[in-house]
Amino acid sequence: MDSIVQAVFEHSQSTPDKTAIAVDDNSISYRELAERIRIFSSSLKTHSVKKGQRIAIESDDLISYFTAFLGCQLCGAIAVPIEENISIYKLQDILGATKPTLVFTKHNGESYDDFLNGSLPSGKISYPKGNATSAVIATTGTTGKPVLVTHTNKSMLSEAQNLCNGTKITEDTILFANIPFNLALGYRRVFALLYAGATAVLASEPLSLELLSNYIEKFNINYLTIVHSDMNMLLDIEDPVMAQAVRCLEAVEIMAGPITGLQIRSFCRQYPDIAFYNVYGATESGCILINEMSKNPVENCLGKPAVHADISIVDENGTRVETPDQYGYISVKGDMNMSGYYHKKALTEKVMQAGYIVLNDIGYFDDEGYFYFVSRVGDIIDVGGHKIAPSEIEQAVWGFEGILDCACAAQEDQDYNQVPILYITCSDPDFDTTKLQHYLEQHLESYKIPQQIIPIDKIPRTATGKILRKSLSIPQKS
């Protein structure tokens, strides 16, 4: 097997009537999905689409979106996923860079329906090769700047195998996810489920406890995938009926960022029978480290390498670090890695060294082979030579009552080079920051104490919950 689309066709023969994808009140079986993929692929060829040409697809109608994604795979075209309701400026940037042959959007683009209403083609199915480019994905992760990442059918298949093997996804899994499916972390979960012959249940409305409870009952959900910023929703359930619904789950996966030790312990205490996974990865490499926190409830632990991932820590010269507990750059080698940045040869050569992708994250490993996250490279705060990861301060803040969210950022300082500034959102509009200041003075080293604590309405985050530290308004020092 060389591709996700081939797995779908195999499941369409072995379990034809099983639900492959359900979205709100609509669903599609594996047989129906395979048929629609063939129709879409045939329609692309009718419109003279050749192998290697790009097709831009908007992630609005999710069943049609994933059908189109796999239809592109089948005919050898390259899918370019774009977010739902994308701004015209972002769309122009992506289209200008990728120059797609066709663009499927709700506004001023091709219609999915027009390409899915044809007749089912006859003849033998020819599956794509593993080394053929399958998708071009937008990201800012490892480079810090908007770039496009290319992935092959083989890398997508290996990523699915990493997820299935590491988080125990099987054909019996019925997984609920409500995440951005134009992003790699979104579509990869669905592809892992399709590879396993499982069922993906997706929602088009924002995640809430009521929605989750209804979906668990309606679809017999046994697996939940959420971004880390939604974690507190599961920990603050007051309705006993909703809490019992969550306890019916077999597994919960947290992704797209770290969670605190307090959150890990609280989850394991409230849901002792649920397997609890933290998955770490990047658009360039996919899921590469997995920690089953229900068995290893250690803060900042990324876990151990996924089945196809060769992980190492390297220093600034690219030399492999052999000593446990020594900081360096997290790097990864394996079949799930990207083939490169789209039309960015120099950048690809800079990030990929000797087959390894050097990520923009600082980490280390211990003597048992577990890997740990320290910080993003650009987020480190240098206080008079002391290097501080913002998470060190943020995790201390989470232990204080009344904090809803927080983020730490650096401010330039004449005496110490940089000092930490803390931003918080609070449940009480009259929150007393001096009490939090005293609390932190008791729990942190002196150089980690924030110079200012600033209440704000909302911590700026990406769609996947990552803190946008550069968007925080750093106060001017008087």
PDB file of N, CA and C in Angstrom, residues 350-440:
ATOM      1  N   LYS A 350      18.513  24.352   4.450  1.00  0.00           N
ATOM      2  CA  LYS A 350      18.847  24.899   5.769  1.00  0.00           C
ATOM      3  C   LYS A 350      18.178  24.101   6.885  1.00  0.00           C
ATOM      4  N   VAL A 351      16.919  23.723   6.673  1.00  0.00           N
ATOM      5  CA  VAL A 351      16.139  23.034   7.711  1.00  0.00           C
ATOM      6  C   VAL A 351      16.410  21.536   7.715  1.00  0.00           C
ATOM      7  N   MET A 352      16.653  20.944   6.533  1.00  0.00           N
ATOM      8  CA  MET A 352      16.896  19.502   6.438  1.00  0.00           C
ATOM      9  C   MET A 352      18.399  19.250   6.347  1.00  0.00           C
ATOM     10  N   GLN A 353      18.934  18.573   7.365  1.00  0.00           N
ATOM     11  CA  GLN A 353      20.367  18.317   7.438  1.00  0.00           C
ATOM     12  C   GLN A 353      20.612  16.826   7.602  1.00  0.00           C
ATOM     13  N   ALA A 354      21.281  16.232   6.608  1.00  0.00           N
ATOM     14  CA  ALA A 354      21.597  14.799   6.623  1.00  0.00           C
ATOM     15  C   ALA A 354      20.350  13.952   6.804  1.00  0.00           C
ATOM     16  N   GLY A 355      19.258  14.377   6.165  1.00  0.00           N
ATOM     17  CA  GLY A 355      18.010  13.619   6.247  1.00  0.00           C
ATOM     18  C   GLY A 355      17.143  13.978   7.430  1.00  0.00           C
ATOM     19  N   TYR A 356      17.660  14.782   8.353  1.00  0.00           N
ATOM     20  CA  TYR A 356      16.911  15.201   9.527  1.00  0.00           C
ATOM     21  C   TYR A 356      16.309  16.589   9.319  1.00  0.00           C
ATOM     22  N   ILE A 357      15.070  16.764   9.770  1.00  0.00           N
ATOM     23  CA  ILE A 357      14.485  18.098   9.838  1.00  0.00           C
ATOM     24  C   ILE A 357      14.791  18.653  11.216  1.00  0.00           C
ATOM     25  N   VAL A 358      15.469  19.800  11.252  1.00  0.00           N
ATOM     26  CA  VAL A 358      15.789  20.449  12.524  1.00  0.00           C
ATOM     27  C   VAL A 358      14.666  21.432  12.842  1.00  0.00           C
ATOM     28  N   LEU A 359      13.895  21.115  13.872  1.00  0.00           N
ATOM     29  CA  LEU A 359      12.738  21.918  14.230  1.00  0.00           C
ATOM     30  C   LEU A 359      13.144  23.149  15.026  1.00  0.00           C
ATOM     31  N   ASN A 360      12.204  24.056  15.167  1.00  0.00           N
ATOM     32  CA  ASN A 360      12.470  25.324  15.844  1.00  0.00           C
ATOM     33  C   ASN A 360      12.145  25.234  17.338  1.00  0.00           C
ATOM     34  N   ASP A 361      12.247  24.031  17.879  1.00  0.00           N
ATOM     35  CA  ASP A 361      11.919  23.789  19.277  1.00  0.00           C
ATOM     36  C   ASP A 361      13.153  23.317  20.044  1.00  0.00           C
ATOM     37  N   ILE A 362      13.288  23.829  21.256  1.00  0.00           N
ATOM     38  CA  ILE A 362      14.355  23.400  22.153  1.00  0.00           C
ATOM     39  C   ILE A 362      13.826  22.266  23.032  1.00  0.00           C
ATOM     40  N   GLY A 363      14.612  21.214  23.174  1.00  0.00           N
ATOM     41  CA  GLY A 363      14.199  20.098  24.008  1.00  0.00           C
ATOM     42  C   GLY A 363      15.392  19.325  24.520  1.00  0.00           C
ATOM     43  N   TYR A 364      15.102  18.221  25.194  1.00  0.00           N
ATOM     44  CA  TYR A 364      16.157  17.324  25.686  1.00  0.00           C
ATOM     45  C   TYR A 364      15.557  15.946  25.911  1.00  0.00           C
ATOM     46  N   PHE A 365      16.396  14.964  26.199  1.00  0.00           N
ATOM     47  CA  PHE A 365      15.909  13.613  26.502  1.00  0.00           C
ATOM     48  C   PHE A 365      16.503  13.170  27.829  1.00  0.00           C
ATOM     49  N   ASP A 366      15.826  12.194  28.471  1.00  0.00           N
ATOM     50  CA  ASP A 366      16.347  11.677  29.733  1.00  0.00           C
ATOM     51  C   ASP A 366      16.979  10.304  29.517  1.00  0.00           C
ATOM     52  N   ASP A 367      17.445   9.695  30.598  1.00  0.00           N
ATOM     53  CA  ASP A 367      18.153   8.419  30.459  1.00  0.00           C
ATOM     54  C   ASP A 367      17.227   7.241  30.210  1.00  0.00           C
ATOM     55  N   GLU A 368      15.901   7.474  30.187  1.00  0.00           N
ATOM     56  CA  GLU A 368      14.939   6.420  29.857  1.00  0.00           C
ATOM     57  C   GLU A 368      14.419   6.549  28.425  1.00  0.00           C
ATOM     58  N   GLY A 369      14.928   7.539  27.684  1.00  0.00           N
ATOM     59  CA  GLY A 369      14.532   7.698  26.290  1.00  0.00           C
ATOM     60  C   GLY A 369      13.315   8.569  26.072  1.00  0.00           C
ATOM     61  N   TYR A 370      12.828   9.238  27.115  1.00  0.00           N
ATOM     62  CA  TYR A 370      11.724  10.186  26.963  1.00  0.00           C
ATOM     63  C   TYR A 370      12.267  11.541  26.527  1.00  0.00           C
ATOM     64  N   PHE A 371      11.515  12.211  25.659  1.00  0.00           N
ATOM     65  CA  PHE A 371      11.901  13.543  25.198  1.00  0.00           C
ATOM     66  C   PHE A 371      11.022  14.603  25.866  1.00  0.00           C
ATOM     67  N   TYR A 372      11.593  15.790  26.039  1.00  0.00           N
ATOM     68  CA  TYR A 372      10.912  16.868  26.750  1.00  0.00           C
ATOM     69  C   TYR A 372      10.987  18.164  25.957  1.00  0.00           C
ATOM     70  N   PHE A 373       9.927  18.952  26.066  1.00  0.00           N
ATOM     71  CA  PHE A 373       9.864  20.260  25.406  1.00  0.00           C
ATOM     72  C   PHE A 373      10.292  21.337  26.391  1.00  0.00           C
ATOM     73  N   VAL A 374      11.126  22.276  25.918  1.00  0.00           N
ATOM     74  CA  VAL A 374      11.547  23.410  26.735  1.00  0.00           C
ATOM     75  C   VAL A 374      10.880  24.687  26.246  1.00  0.00           C
ATOM     76  N   SER A 375      11.073  25.027  24.957  1.00  0.00           N
ATOM     77  CA  SER A 375      10.498  26.264  24.434  1.00  0.00           C
ATOM     78  C   SER A 375      10.708  26.346  22.931  1.00  0.00           C
ATOM     79  N   ARG A 376       9.923  27.200  22.296  1.00  0.00           N
ATOM     80  CA  ARG A 376      10.232  27.613  20.931  1.00  0.00           C
ATOM     81  C   ARG A 376      11.509  28.454  20.967  1.00  0.00           C
ATOM     82  N   VAL A 377      12.312  28.365  19.923  1.00  0.00           N
ATOM     83  CA  VAL A 377      13.596  29.064  19.906  1.00  0.00           C
ATOM     84  C   VAL A 377      13.423  30.562  20.136  1.00  0.00           C
ATOM     85  N   GLY A 378      12.506  31.199  19.444  1.00  0.00           N
ATOM     86  CA  GLY A 378      12.340  32.642  19.543  1.00  0.00           C
ATOM     87  C   GLY A 378      11.644  33.112  20.802  1.00  0.00           C
ATOM     88  N   ASP A 379      11.135  32.166  21.611  1.00  0.00           N
ATOM     89  CA  ASP A 379      10.393  32.555  22.812  1.00  0.00           C
ATOM     90  C   ASP A 379      11.261  32.636  24.062  1.00  0.00           C
ATOM     91  N   ILE A 380      12.471  32.131  24.007  1.00  0.00           N
ATOM     92  CA  ILE A 380      13.351  32.123  25.172  1.00  0.00           C
ATOM     93  C   ILE A 380      13.617  33.559  25.639  1.00  0.00           C
ATOM     94  N   ILE A 381      13.505  33.779  26.949  1.00  0.00           N
ATOM     95  CA  ILE A 381      13.748  35.094  27.541  1.00  0.00           C
ATOM     96  C   ILE A 381      15.129  35.077  28.217  1.00  0.00           C
ATOM     97  N   ASP A 382      15.986  36.021  27.840  1.00  0.00           N
ATOM     98  CA  ASP A 382      17.350  36.089  28.366  1.00  0.00           C
ATOM     99  C   ASP A 382      17.422  37.185  29.432  1.00  0.00           C
ATOM    100  N   VAL A 383      17.375  36.766  30.690  1.00  0.00           N
ATOM    101  CA  VAL A 383      17.418  37.710  31.813  1.00  0.00           C
ATOM    102  C   VAL A 383      18.832  37.700  32.402  1.00  0.00           C
ATOM    103  N   GLY A 384      19.650  38.632  31.961  1.00  0.00           N
ATOM    104  CA  GLY A 384      21.006  38.732  32.481  1.00  0.00           C
ATOM    105  C   GLY A 384      21.809  37.457  32.338  1.00  0.00           C
ATOM    106  N   GLY A 385      21.602  36.733  31.242  1.00  0.00           N
ATOM    107  CA  GLY A 385      22.307  35.478  31.011  1.00  0.00           C
ATOM    108  C   GLY A 385      21.530  34.246  31.434  1.00  0.00           C
ATOM    109  N   HIS A 386      20.494  34.422  32.225  1.00  0.00           N
ATOM    110  CA  HIS A 386      19.617  33.311  32.596  1.00  0.00           C
ATOM    111  C   HIS A 386      18.596  33.095  31.478  1.00  0.00           C
ATOM    112  N   LYS A 387      18.572  31.904  30.922  1.00  0.00           N
ATOM    113  CA  LYS A 387      17.631  31.583  29.850  1.00  0.00           C
ATOM    114  C   LYS A 387      16.347  31.013  30.456  1.00  0.00           C
ATOM    115  N   ILE A 388      15.201  31.649  30.150  1.00  0.00           N
ATOM    116  CA  ILE A 388      13.918  31.249  30.718  1.00  0.00           C
ATOM    117  C   ILE A 388      12.963  30.879  29.594  1.00  0.00           C
ATOM    118  N   ALA A 389      12.328  29.733  29.713  1.00  0.00           N
ATOM    119  CA  ALA A 389      11.221  29.382  28.819  1.00  0.00           C
ATOM    120  C   ALA A 389       9.952  30.007  29.387  1.00  0.00           C
ATOM    121  N   PRO A 390       9.157  30.709  28.578  1.00  0.00           N
ATOM    122  CA  PRO A 390       7.923  31.318  29.084  1.00  0.00           C
ATOM    123  C   PRO A 390       7.025  30.324  29.814  1.00  0.00           C
ATOM    124  N   SER A 391       7.047  29.080  29.378  1.00  0.00           N
ATOM    125  CA  SER A 391       6.197  28.060  30.003  1.00  0.00           C
ATOM    126  C   SER A 391       6.547  27.839  31.471  1.00  0.00           C
ATOM    127  N   GLU A 392       7.805  28.103  31.864  1.00  0.00           N
ATOM    128  CA  GLU A 392       8.194  27.935  33.262  1.00  0.00           C
ATOM    129  C   GLU A 392       7.392  28.877  34.156  1.00  0.00           C
ATOM    130  N   ILE A 393       7.159  30.084  33.684  1.00  0.00           N
ATOM    131  CA  ILE A 393       6.377  31.062  34.442  1.00  0.00           C
ATOM    132  C   ILE A 393       4.889  30.761  34.303  1.00  0.00           C
ATOM    133  N   GLU A 394       4.461  30.450  33.096  1.00  0.00           N
ATOM    134  CA  GLU A 394       3.032  30.191  32.850  1.00  0.00           C
ATOM    135  C   GLU A 394       2.525  29.011  33.672  1.00  0.00           C
ATOM    136  N   GLN A 395       3.335  27.976  33.788  1.00  0.00           N
ATOM    137  CA  GLN A 395       2.905  26.810  34.552  1.00  0.00           C
ATOM    138  C   GLN A 395       2.754  27.125  36.032  1.00  0.00           C
ATOM    139  N   ALA A 396       3.578  28.018  36.534  1.00  0.00           N
ATOM    140  CA  ALA A 396       3.426  28.448  37.931  1.00  0.00           C
ATOM    141  C   ALA A 396       2.137  29.253  38.112  1.00  0.00           C
ATOM    142  N   VAL A 397       1.807  30.059  37.114  1.00  0.00           N
ATOM    143  CA  VAL A 397       0.604  30.896  37.194  1.00  0.00           C
ATOM    144  C   VAL A 397      -0.658  30.046  37.232  1.00  0.00           C
ATOM    145  N   TRP A 398      -0.653  28.924  36.505  1.00  0.00           N
ATOM    146  CA  TRP A 398      -1.844  28.085  36.439  1.00  0.00           C
ATOM    147  C   TRP A 398      -2.240  27.516  37.795  1.00  0.00           C
ATOM    148  N   GLY A 399      -1.317  27.531  38.752  1.00  0.00           N
ATOM    149  CA  GLY A 399      -1.655  27.032  40.075  1.00  0.00           C
ATOM    150  C   GLY A 399      -2.369  28.040  40.946  1.00  0.00           C
ATOM    151  N   PHE A 400      -2.601  29.251  40.429  1.00  0.00           N
ATOM    152  CA  PHE A 400      -3.234  30.312  41.214  1.00  0.00           C
ATOM    153  C   PHE A 400      -4.716  30.419  40.856  1.00  0.00           C
ATOM    154  N   GLU A 401      -5.545  30.490  41.857  1.00  0.00           N
ATOM    155  CA  GLU A 401      -6.998  30.501  41.653  1.00  0.00           C
ATOM    156  C   GLU A 401      -7.449  31.767  40.920  1.00  0.00           C
ATOM    157  N   GLY A 402      -8.384  31.582  40.010  1.00  0.00           N
ATOM    158  CA  GLY A 402      -8.986  32.706  39.299  1.00  0.00           C
ATOM    159  C   GLY A 402      -8.370  33.014  37.956  1.00  0.00           C
ATOM    160  N   ILE A 403      -7.304  32.291  37.574  1.00  0.00           N
ATOM    161  CA  ILE A 403      -6.660  32.516  36.277  1.00  0.00           C
ATOM    162  C   ILE A 403      -7.363  31.687  35.203  1.00  0.00           C
ATOM    163  N   LEU A 404      -7.821  32.350  34.154  1.00  0.00           N
ATOM    164  CA  LEU A 404      -8.452  31.661  33.032  1.00  0.00           C
ATOM    165  C   LEU A 404      -7.449  31.336  31.931  1.00  0.00           C
ATOM    166  N   ASP A 405      -6.507  32.232  31.720  1.00  0.00           N
ATOM    167  CA  ASP A 405      -5.488  32.023  30.695  1.00  0.00           C
ATOM    168  C   ASP A 405      -4.318  32.961  31.002  1.00  0.00           C
ATOM    169  N   CYS A 406      -3.163  32.630  30.460  1.00  0.00           N
ATOM    170  CA  CYS A 406      -2.002  33.484  30.701  1.00  0.00           C
ATOM    171  C   CYS A 406      -0.974  33.288  29.595  1.00  0.00           C
ATOM    172  N   ALA A 407      -0.100  34.262  29.455  1.00  0.00           N
ATOM    173  CA  ALA A 407       0.996  34.196  28.493  1.00  0.00           C
ATOM    174  C   ALA A 407       2.108  35.102  28.966  1.00  0.00           C
ATOM    175  N   CYS A 408       3.325  34.650  28.778  1.00  0.00           N
ATOM    176  CA  CYS A 408       4.504  35.412  29.183  1.00  0.00           C
ATOM    177  C   CYS A 408       5.291  35.808  27.939  1.00  0.00           C
ATOM    178  N   ALA A 409       5.810  37.022  27.947  1.00  0.00           N
ATOM    179  CA  ALA A 409       6.613  37.502  26.817  1.00  0.00           C
ATOM    180  C   ALA A 409       7.779  38.325  27.354  1.00  0.00           C
ATOM    181  N   ALA A 410       8.745  38.569  26.494  1.00  0.00           N
ATOM    182  CA  ALA A 410       9.952  39.307  26.883  1.00  0.00           C
ATOM    183  C   ALA A 410       9.803  40.793  26.595  1.00  0.00           C
ATOM    184  N   GLN A 411      10.344  41.607  27.497  1.00  0.00           N
ATOM    185  CA  GLN A 411      10.482  43.043  27.252  1.00  0.00           C
ATOM    186  C   GLN A 411      11.949  43.411  27.314  1.00  0.00           C
ATOM    187  N   GLU A 412      12.403  44.219  26.381  1.00  0.00           N
ATOM    188  CA  GLU A 412      13.798  44.656  26.390  1.00  0.00           C
ATOM    189  C   GLU A 412      14.086  45.458  27.656  1.00  0.00           C
ATOM    190  N   ASP A 413      15.278  45.263  28.217  1.00  0.00           N
ATOM    191  CA  ASP A 413      15.641  45.929  29.458  1.00  0.00           C
ATOM    192  C   ASP A 413      17.111  46.365  29.399  1.00  0.00           C
ATOM    193  N   GLN A 414      17.373  47.592  29.812  1.00  0.00           N
ATOM    194  CA  GLN A 414      18.719  48.144  29.715  1.00  0.00           C
ATOM    195  C   GLN A 414      19.711  47.437  30.629  1.00  0.00           C
ATOM    196  N   ASP A 415      19.249  47.009  31.791  1.00  0.00           N
ATOM    197  CA  ASP A 415      20.137  46.391  32.774  1.00  0.00           C
ATOM    198  C   ASP A 415      20.295  44.888  32.583  1.00  0.00           C
ATOM    199  N   TYR A 416      19.192  44.207  32.245  1.00  0.00           N
ATOM    200  CA  TYR A 416      19.207  42.740  32.210  1.00  0.00           C
ATOM    201  C   TYR A 416      19.037  42.158  30.807  1.00  0.00           C
ATOM    202  N   ASN A 417      19.069  42.979  29.783  1.00  0.00           N
ATOM    203  CA  ASN A 417      18.847  42.576  28.391  1.00  0.00           C
ATOM    204  C   ASN A 417      17.362  42.358  28.127  1.00  0.00           C
ATOM    205  N   GLN A 418      16.741  41.437  28.892  1.00  0.00           N
ATOM    206  CA  GLN A 418      15.300  41.213  28.789  1.00  0.00           C
ATOM    207  C   GLN A 418      14.744  40.910  30.183  1.00  0.00           C
ATOM    208  N   VAL A 419      13.429  41.177  30.349  1.00  0.00           N
ATOM    209  CA  VAL A 419      12.719  40.782  31.570  1.00  0.00           C
ATOM    210  C   VAL A 419      11.365  40.207  31.159  1.00  0.00           C
ATOM    211  N   PRO A 420      10.814  39.307  31.973  1.00  0.00           N
ATOM    212  CA  PRO A 420       9.514  38.721  31.628  1.00  0.00           C
ATOM    213  C   PRO A 420       8.343  39.627  32.008  1.00  0.00           C
ATOM    214  N   ILE A 421       7.361  39.670  31.117  1.00  0.00           N
ATOM    215  CA  ILE A 421       6.094  40.373  31.352  1.00  0.00           C
ATOM    216  C   ILE A 421       4.986  39.322  31.268  1.00  0.00           C
ATOM    217  N   LEU A 422       4.064  39.369  32.224  1.00  0.00           N
ATOM    218  CA  LEU A 422       3.000  38.367  32.272  1.00  0.00           C
ATOM    219  C   LEU A 422       1.657  38.994  31.934  1.00  0.00           C
ATOM    220  N   TYR A 423       0.934  38.346  31.019  1.00  0.00           N
ATOM    221  CA  TYR A 423      -0.427  38.749  30.662  1.00  0.00           C
ATOM    222  C   TYR A 423      -1.385  37.688  31.178  1.00  0.00           C
ATOM    223  N   ILE A 424      -2.501  38.126  31.749  1.00  0.00           N
ATOM    224  CA  ILE A 424      -3.462  37.176  32.305  1.00  0.00           C
ATOM    225  C   ILE A 424      -4.885  37.553  31.904  1.00  0.00           C
ATOM    226  N   THR A 425      -5.747  36.558  31.851  1.00  0.00           N
ATOM    227  CA  THR A 425      -7.187  36.789  31.824  1.00  0.00           C
ATOM    228  C   THR A 425      -7.748  36.142  33.079  1.00  0.00           C
ATOM    229  N   CYS A 426      -8.729  36.794  33.684  1.00  0.00           N
ATOM    230  CA  CYS A 426      -9.194  36.393  35.011  1.00  0.00           C
ATOM    231  C   CYS A 426     -10.709  36.223  35.024  1.00  0.00           C
ATOM    232  N   SER A 427     -11.177  35.410  35.951  1.00  0.00           N
ATOM    233  CA  SER A 427     -12.611  35.227  36.140  1.00  0.00           C
ATOM    234  C   SER A 427     -13.233  36.399  36.903  1.00  0.00           C
ATOM    235  N   ASP A 428     -12.408  37.113  37.686  1.00  0.00           N
ATOM    236  CA  ASP A 428     -12.885  38.237  38.497  1.00  0.00           C
ATOM    237  C   ASP A 428     -12.376  39.550  37.903  1.00  0.00           C
ATOM    238  N   PRO A 429     -13.281  40.444  37.521  1.00  0.00           N
ATOM    239  CA  PRO A 429     -12.825  41.722  36.943  1.00  0.00           C
ATOM    240  C   PRO A 429     -12.023  42.573  37.930  1.00  0.00           C
ATOM    241  N   ASP A 430     -12.168  42.304  39.216  1.00  0.00           N
ATOM    242  CA  ASP A 430     -11.417  43.038  40.238  1.00  0.00           C
ATOM    243  C   ASP A 430     -10.237  42.226  40.757  1.00  0.00           C
ATOM    244  N   PHE A 431      -9.698  41.365  39.930  1.00  0.00           N
ATOM    245  CA  PHE A 431      -8.590  40.492  40.318  1.00  0.00           C
ATOM    246  C   PHE A 431      -7.419  41.309  40.864  1.00  0.00           C
ATOM    247  N   ASP A 432      -6.861  40.861  41.984  1.00  0.00           N
ATOM    248  CA  ASP A 432      -5.756  41.557  42.641  1.00  0.00           C
ATOM    249  C   ASP A 432      -4.425  40.975  42.157  1.00  0.00           C
ATOM    250  N   THR A 433      -3.731  41.699  41.293  1.00  0.00           N
ATOM    251  CA  THR A 433      -2.476  41.187  40.732  1.00  0.00           C
ATOM    252  C   THR A 433      -1.359  41.136  41.772  1.00  0.00           C
ATOM    253  N   THR A 434      -1.477  41.931  42.847  1.00  0.00           N
ATOM    254  CA  THR A 434      -0.411  41.909  43.864  1.00  0.00           C
ATOM    255  C   THR A 434      -0.366  40.564  44.579  1.00  0.00           C
ATOM    256  N   LYS A 435      -1.527  39.940  44.760  1.00  0.00           N
ATOM    257  CA  LYS A 435      -1.549  38.624  45.407  1.00  0.00           C
ATOM    258  C   LYS A 435      -0.884  37.585  44.510  1.00  0.00           C
ATOM    259  N   LEU A 436      -1.130  37.683  43.202  1.00  0.00           N
ATOM    260  CA  LEU A 436      -0.464  36.776  42.268  1.00  0.00           C
ATOM    261  C   LEU A 436       1.037  37.025  42.263  1.00  0.00           C
ATOM    262  N   GLN A 437       1.441  38.292  42.346  1.00  0.00           N
ATOM    263  CA  GLN A 437       2.863  38.639  42.382  1.00  0.00           C
ATOM    264  C   GLN A 437       3.540  37.991  43.597  1.00  0.00           C
ATOM    265  N   HIS A 438       2.901  38.078  44.760  1.00  0.00           N
ATOM    266  CA  HIS A 438       3.459  37.472  45.970  1.00  0.00           C
ATOM    267  C   HIS A 438       3.526  35.951  45.848  1.00  0.00           C
ATOM    268  N   TYR A 439       2.509  35.383  45.226  1.00  0.00           N
ATOM    269  CA  TYR A 439       2.471  33.928  45.024  1.00  0.00           C
ATOM    270  C   TYR A 439       3.644  33.484  44.155  1.00  0.00           C
ATOM    271  N   LEU A 440       3.898  34.212  43.077  1.00  0.00           N
ATOM    272  CA  LEU A 440       4.989  33.847  42.167  1.00  0.00           C
ATOM    273  C   LEU A 440       6.352  34.043  42.833  1.00  0.00           C
TER     274      LEU A 440
END
